[in-house]
Short mmCIF file of C-alpha atoms in Angstrom, two decimals:
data_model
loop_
_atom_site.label_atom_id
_atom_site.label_comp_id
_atom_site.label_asym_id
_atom_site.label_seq_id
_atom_site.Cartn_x
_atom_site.Cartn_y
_atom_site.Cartn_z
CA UNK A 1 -16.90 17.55 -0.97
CA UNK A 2 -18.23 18.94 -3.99
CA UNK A 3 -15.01 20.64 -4.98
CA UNK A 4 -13.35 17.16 -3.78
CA UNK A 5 -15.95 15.62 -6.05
CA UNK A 6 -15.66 17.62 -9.72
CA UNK A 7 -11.39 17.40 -8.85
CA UNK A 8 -11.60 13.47 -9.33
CA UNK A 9 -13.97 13.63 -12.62
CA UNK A 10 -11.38 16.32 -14.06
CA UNK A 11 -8.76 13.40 -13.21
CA UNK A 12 -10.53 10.91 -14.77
CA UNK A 13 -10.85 12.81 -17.97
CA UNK A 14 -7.11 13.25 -18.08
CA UNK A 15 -6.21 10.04 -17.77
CA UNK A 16 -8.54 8.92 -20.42
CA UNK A 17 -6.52 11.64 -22.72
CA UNK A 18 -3.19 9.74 -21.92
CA UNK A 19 -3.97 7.14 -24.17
CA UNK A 20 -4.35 9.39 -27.25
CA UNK A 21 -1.14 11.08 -26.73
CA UNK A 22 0.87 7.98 -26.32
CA UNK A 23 0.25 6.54 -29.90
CA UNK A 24 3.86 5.94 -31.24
CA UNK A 25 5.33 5.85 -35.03
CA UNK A 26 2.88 2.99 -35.67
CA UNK A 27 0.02 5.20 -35.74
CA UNK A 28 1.62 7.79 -37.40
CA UNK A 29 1.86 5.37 -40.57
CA UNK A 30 -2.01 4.74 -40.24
CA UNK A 31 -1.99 1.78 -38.00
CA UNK A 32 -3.87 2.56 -34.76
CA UNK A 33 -2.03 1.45 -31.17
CA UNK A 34 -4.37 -0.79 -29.82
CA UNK A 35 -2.31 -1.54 -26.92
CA UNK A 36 -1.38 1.68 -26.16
CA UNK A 37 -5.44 2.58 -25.70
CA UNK A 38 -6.12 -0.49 -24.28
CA UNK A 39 -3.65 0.02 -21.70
CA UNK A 40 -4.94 3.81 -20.91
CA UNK A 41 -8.65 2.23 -20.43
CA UNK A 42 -7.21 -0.94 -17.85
CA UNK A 43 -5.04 1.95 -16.03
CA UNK A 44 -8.49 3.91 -15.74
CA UNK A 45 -10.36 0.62 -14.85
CA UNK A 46 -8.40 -0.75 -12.25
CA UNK A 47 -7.93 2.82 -10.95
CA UNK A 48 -11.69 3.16 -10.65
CA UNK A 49 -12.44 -0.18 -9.72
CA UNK A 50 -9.53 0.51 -6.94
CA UNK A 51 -10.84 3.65 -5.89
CA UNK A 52 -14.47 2.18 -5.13
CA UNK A 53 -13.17 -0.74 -3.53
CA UNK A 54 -11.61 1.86 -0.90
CA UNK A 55 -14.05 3.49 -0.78
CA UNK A 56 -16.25 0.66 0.11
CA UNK A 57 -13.99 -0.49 2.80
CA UNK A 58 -13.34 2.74 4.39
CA UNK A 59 -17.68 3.16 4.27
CA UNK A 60 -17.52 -0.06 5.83
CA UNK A 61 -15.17 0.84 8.58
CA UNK A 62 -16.84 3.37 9.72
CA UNK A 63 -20.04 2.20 10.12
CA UNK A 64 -18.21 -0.62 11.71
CA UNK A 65 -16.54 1.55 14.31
CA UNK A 66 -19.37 3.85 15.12
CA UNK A 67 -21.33 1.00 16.00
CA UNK A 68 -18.64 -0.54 18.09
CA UNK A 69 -16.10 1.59 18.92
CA UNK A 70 -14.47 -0.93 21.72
CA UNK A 71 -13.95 -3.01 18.32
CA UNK A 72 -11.77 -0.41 17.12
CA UNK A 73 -7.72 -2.54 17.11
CA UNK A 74 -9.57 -5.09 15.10
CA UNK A 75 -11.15 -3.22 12.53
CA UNK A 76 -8.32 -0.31 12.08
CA UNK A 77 -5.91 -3.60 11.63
CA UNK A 78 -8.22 -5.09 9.08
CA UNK A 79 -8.74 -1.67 7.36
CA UNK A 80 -4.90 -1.38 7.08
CA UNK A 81 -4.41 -4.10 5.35
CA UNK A 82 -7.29 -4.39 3.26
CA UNK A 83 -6.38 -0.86 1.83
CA UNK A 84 -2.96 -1.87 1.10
CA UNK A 85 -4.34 -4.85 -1.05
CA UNK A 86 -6.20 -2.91 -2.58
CA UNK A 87 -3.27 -0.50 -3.92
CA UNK A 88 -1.34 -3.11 -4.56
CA UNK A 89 -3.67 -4.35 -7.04
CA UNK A 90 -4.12 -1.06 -9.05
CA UNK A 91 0.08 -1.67 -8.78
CA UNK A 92 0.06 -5.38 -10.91
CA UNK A 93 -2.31 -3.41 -13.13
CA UNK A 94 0.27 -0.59 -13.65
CA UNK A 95 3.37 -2.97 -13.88
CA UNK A 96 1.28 -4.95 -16.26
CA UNK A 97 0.58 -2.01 -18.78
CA UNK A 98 4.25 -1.17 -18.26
CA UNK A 99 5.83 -4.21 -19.32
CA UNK A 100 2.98 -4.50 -22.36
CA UNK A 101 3.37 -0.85 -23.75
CA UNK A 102 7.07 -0.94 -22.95
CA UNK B 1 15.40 -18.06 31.18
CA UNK B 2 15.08 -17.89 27.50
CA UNK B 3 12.52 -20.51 27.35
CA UNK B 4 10.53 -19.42 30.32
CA UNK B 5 10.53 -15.89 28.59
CA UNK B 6 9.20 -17.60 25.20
CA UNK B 7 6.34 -19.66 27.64
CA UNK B 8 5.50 -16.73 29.34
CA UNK B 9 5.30 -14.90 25.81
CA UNK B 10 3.22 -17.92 24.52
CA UNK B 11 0.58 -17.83 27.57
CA UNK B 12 0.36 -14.17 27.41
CA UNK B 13 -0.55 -14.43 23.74
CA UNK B 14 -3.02 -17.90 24.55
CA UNK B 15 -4.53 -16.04 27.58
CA UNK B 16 -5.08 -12.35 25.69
CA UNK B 17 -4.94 -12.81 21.49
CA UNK B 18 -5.98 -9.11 21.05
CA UNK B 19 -2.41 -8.43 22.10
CA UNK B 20 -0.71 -10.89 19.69
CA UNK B 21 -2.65 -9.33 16.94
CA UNK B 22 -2.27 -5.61 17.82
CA UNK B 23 1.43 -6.21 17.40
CA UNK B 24 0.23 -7.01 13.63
CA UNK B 25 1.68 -3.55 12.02
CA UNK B 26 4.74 -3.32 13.91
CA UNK B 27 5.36 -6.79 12.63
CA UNK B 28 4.50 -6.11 9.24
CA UNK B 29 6.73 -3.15 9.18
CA UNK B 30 9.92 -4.70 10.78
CA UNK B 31 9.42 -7.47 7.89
CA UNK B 32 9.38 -4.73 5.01
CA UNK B 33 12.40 -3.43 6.77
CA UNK B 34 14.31 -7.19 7.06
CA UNK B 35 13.02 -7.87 3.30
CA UNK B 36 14.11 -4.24 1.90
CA UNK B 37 17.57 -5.47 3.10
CA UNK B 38 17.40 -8.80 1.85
CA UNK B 39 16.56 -7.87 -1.14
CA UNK B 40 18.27 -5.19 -2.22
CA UNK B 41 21.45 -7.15 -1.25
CA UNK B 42 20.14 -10.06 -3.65
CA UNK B 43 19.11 -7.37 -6.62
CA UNK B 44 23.10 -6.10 -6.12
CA UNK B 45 24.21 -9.28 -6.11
CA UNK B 46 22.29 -10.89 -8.98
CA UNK B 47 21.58 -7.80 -11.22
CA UNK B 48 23.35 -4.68 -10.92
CA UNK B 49 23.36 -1.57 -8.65
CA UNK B 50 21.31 0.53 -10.76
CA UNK B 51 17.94 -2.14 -9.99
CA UNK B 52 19.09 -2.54 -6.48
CA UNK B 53 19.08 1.45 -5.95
CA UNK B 54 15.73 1.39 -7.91
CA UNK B 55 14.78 -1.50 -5.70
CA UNK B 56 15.93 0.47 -2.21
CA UNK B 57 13.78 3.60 -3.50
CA UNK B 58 10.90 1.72 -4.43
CA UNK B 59 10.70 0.26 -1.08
CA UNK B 60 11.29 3.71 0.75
CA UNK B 61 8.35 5.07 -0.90
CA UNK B 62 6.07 2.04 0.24
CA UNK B 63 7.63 2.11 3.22
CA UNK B 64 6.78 5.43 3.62
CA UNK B 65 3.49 4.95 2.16
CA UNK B 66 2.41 2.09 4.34
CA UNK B 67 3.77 4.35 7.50
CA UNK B 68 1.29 7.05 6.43
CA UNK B 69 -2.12 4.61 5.28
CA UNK B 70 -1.48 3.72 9.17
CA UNK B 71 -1.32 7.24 10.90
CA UNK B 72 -4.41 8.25 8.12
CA UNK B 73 -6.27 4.91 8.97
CA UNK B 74 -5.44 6.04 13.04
CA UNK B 75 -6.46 9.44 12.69
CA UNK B 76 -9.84 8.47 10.74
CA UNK B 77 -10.73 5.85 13.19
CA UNK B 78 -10.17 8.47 16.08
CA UNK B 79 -12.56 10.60 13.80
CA UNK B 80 -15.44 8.61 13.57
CA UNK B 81 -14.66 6.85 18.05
CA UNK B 82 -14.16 10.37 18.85
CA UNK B 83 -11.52 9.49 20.66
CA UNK B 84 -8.14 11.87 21.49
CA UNK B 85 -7.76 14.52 20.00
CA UNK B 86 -10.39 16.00 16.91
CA UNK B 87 -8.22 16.24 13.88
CA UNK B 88 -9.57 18.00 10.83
CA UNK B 89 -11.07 15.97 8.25
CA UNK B 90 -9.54 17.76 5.52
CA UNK B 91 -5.97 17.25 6.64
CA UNK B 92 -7.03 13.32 7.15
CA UNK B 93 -7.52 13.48 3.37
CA UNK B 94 -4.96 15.66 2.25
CA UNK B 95 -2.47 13.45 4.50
CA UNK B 96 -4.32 10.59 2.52
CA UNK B 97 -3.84 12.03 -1.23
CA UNK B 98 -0.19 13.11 -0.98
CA UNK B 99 1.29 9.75 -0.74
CA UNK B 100 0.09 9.48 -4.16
CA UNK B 101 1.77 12.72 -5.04
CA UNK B 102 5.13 11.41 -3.01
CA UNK B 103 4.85 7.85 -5.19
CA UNK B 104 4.36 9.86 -8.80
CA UNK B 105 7.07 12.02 -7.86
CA UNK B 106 9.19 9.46 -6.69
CA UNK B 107 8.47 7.08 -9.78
CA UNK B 108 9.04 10.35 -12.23
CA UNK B 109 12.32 11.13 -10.63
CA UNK B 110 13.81 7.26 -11.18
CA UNK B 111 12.28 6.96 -14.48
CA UNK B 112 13.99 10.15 -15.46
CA UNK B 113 17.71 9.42 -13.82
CA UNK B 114 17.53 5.96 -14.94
CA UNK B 115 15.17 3.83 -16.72
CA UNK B 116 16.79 0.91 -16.30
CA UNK B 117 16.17 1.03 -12.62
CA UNK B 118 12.11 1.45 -12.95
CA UNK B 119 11.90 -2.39 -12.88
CA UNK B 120 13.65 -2.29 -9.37
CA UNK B 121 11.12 0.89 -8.46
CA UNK B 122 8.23 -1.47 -9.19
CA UNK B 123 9.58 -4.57 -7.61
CA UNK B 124 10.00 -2.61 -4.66
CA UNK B 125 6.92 -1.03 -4.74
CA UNK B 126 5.67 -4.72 -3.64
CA UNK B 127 7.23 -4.89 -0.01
CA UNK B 128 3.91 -4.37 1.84
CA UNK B 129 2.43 -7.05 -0.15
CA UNK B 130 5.56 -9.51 0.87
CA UNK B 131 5.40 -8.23 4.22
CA UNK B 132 1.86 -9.01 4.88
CA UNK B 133 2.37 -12.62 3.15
CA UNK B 134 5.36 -12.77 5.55
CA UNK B 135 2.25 -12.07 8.61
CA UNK B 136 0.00 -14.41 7.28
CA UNK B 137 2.28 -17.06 7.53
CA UNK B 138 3.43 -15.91 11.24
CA UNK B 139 -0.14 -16.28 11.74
CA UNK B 140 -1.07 -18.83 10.87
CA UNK B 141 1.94 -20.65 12.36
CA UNK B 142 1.00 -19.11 15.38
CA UNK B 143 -2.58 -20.40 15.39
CA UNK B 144 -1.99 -23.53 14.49
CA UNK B 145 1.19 -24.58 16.57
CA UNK B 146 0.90 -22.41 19.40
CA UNK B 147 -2.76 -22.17 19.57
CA UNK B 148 -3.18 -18.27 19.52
#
């Protein structure tokens, strides 16, 4: 869990480097990309925000489940679809930042 | 006979309404399935075929990627009910995390052989969504005219 753990901050610390190497010509000329770095933080925001909002749900579940497991169809169903939401979120982020950056 | 198949189906579903809504994710996945088709068809015929191919790959991966949240969100619940057979917790998660690694790859390989297609990728990317917007409304049909 720990290795699991320090994996995910080395993650996060990439992506927050993506930002810096996507600066285009603009930059070069003195100009800083704004929407280039904006676009690396929302990507890392969304992820995160994402990421604890699955994590919340999945927390939930469980619980959920171990208290009842007779309620299990119900709350597997409701887990299913609340995780795929919840991707599908950190997706409009990511088409967002595409078509903006693009 | 039709009919008395589609009352029979209706009573079943008023008498037992766990049943109608355990049938939920094979639903939702025959509607990504109808919709991929649809779709792609209407992205061929309104765009070109280098969006509807993006389109058709973008909606394999989520296929693909709903198919395996399901059989992770199975195997986790039998986890924590103890129920069947104990599967390792690490290969729950790994099983979890590579569907991220199948959607990067996938997304890298279109973006490379054709950027023009990426839109297509993304649209596609969408079908769960659409799906389960396609079971609400089931649902909700089916509670309020048929009393499920």
């Amino acid at each position: 869990m720990r290795k699991l753990s320090n994996l995910f901050m080395a993650l996060s610390v990439l992506s927050f480097a993506v930002p810096a190497f996507a600066q285009g010509g603009e930059a070069a000329g003195g100009g800083v990309n704004w929407v280039a770095i904006t676009a690396g933080f929302s990507m890392a925001i969304a992820s995160a925000v994402c990421g604890l909002a699955q994590a919340k749900a999945t927390a939930a579940a469980a619980e959920g489940l171990a208290r009842n497991p007779a309620a299990r169809p119900g709350i597997q169903l409701a887990l299913i679809l609340g995780l795929a939401l919840i991707e599908s979120l950190a997706l409009y982020t990511l088409v967002i930042i595409f078509a903006k950056v693009k | 006979m039709q009919g008395n198949s589609t009352t029979r189906d209706t009573n079943s579903h008023q008498a037992n309404p766990e049943i109608f809504y355990a049938g939920a994710v094979r639903r939702i996945s025959r509607a990504m399935i109808l919709l991929a088709v649809l779709f792609t068809i209407f992205a061929l015929l309104q765009f070109n075929g280098r969006i509807a191919l993006g389109f058709l790959g973008g909606c394999a991966v989520s296929y693909l990627n709903f198919h395996w949240l399901e059989r992770g969100v199975a195997a986790f619940a039998e986890r924590v009910t103890e129920a069947g057979s104990r599967q390792s917790s690490r290969g729950i998660v790994l099983r979890f995390l590579v569907r991220y690694v199948l959607m990067a790859v996938a997304a890298y390989v279109i973006f490379t052989v054709s950027p023009a297609s990426v839109y297509g990728l993304f649209a596609g990317l969408f079908l769960p969504v659409a799906a389960i917007a396609c079971e609400v409304a089931y649902e909700a049909y089916a509670a309020l005219a048929r009393g499920v």
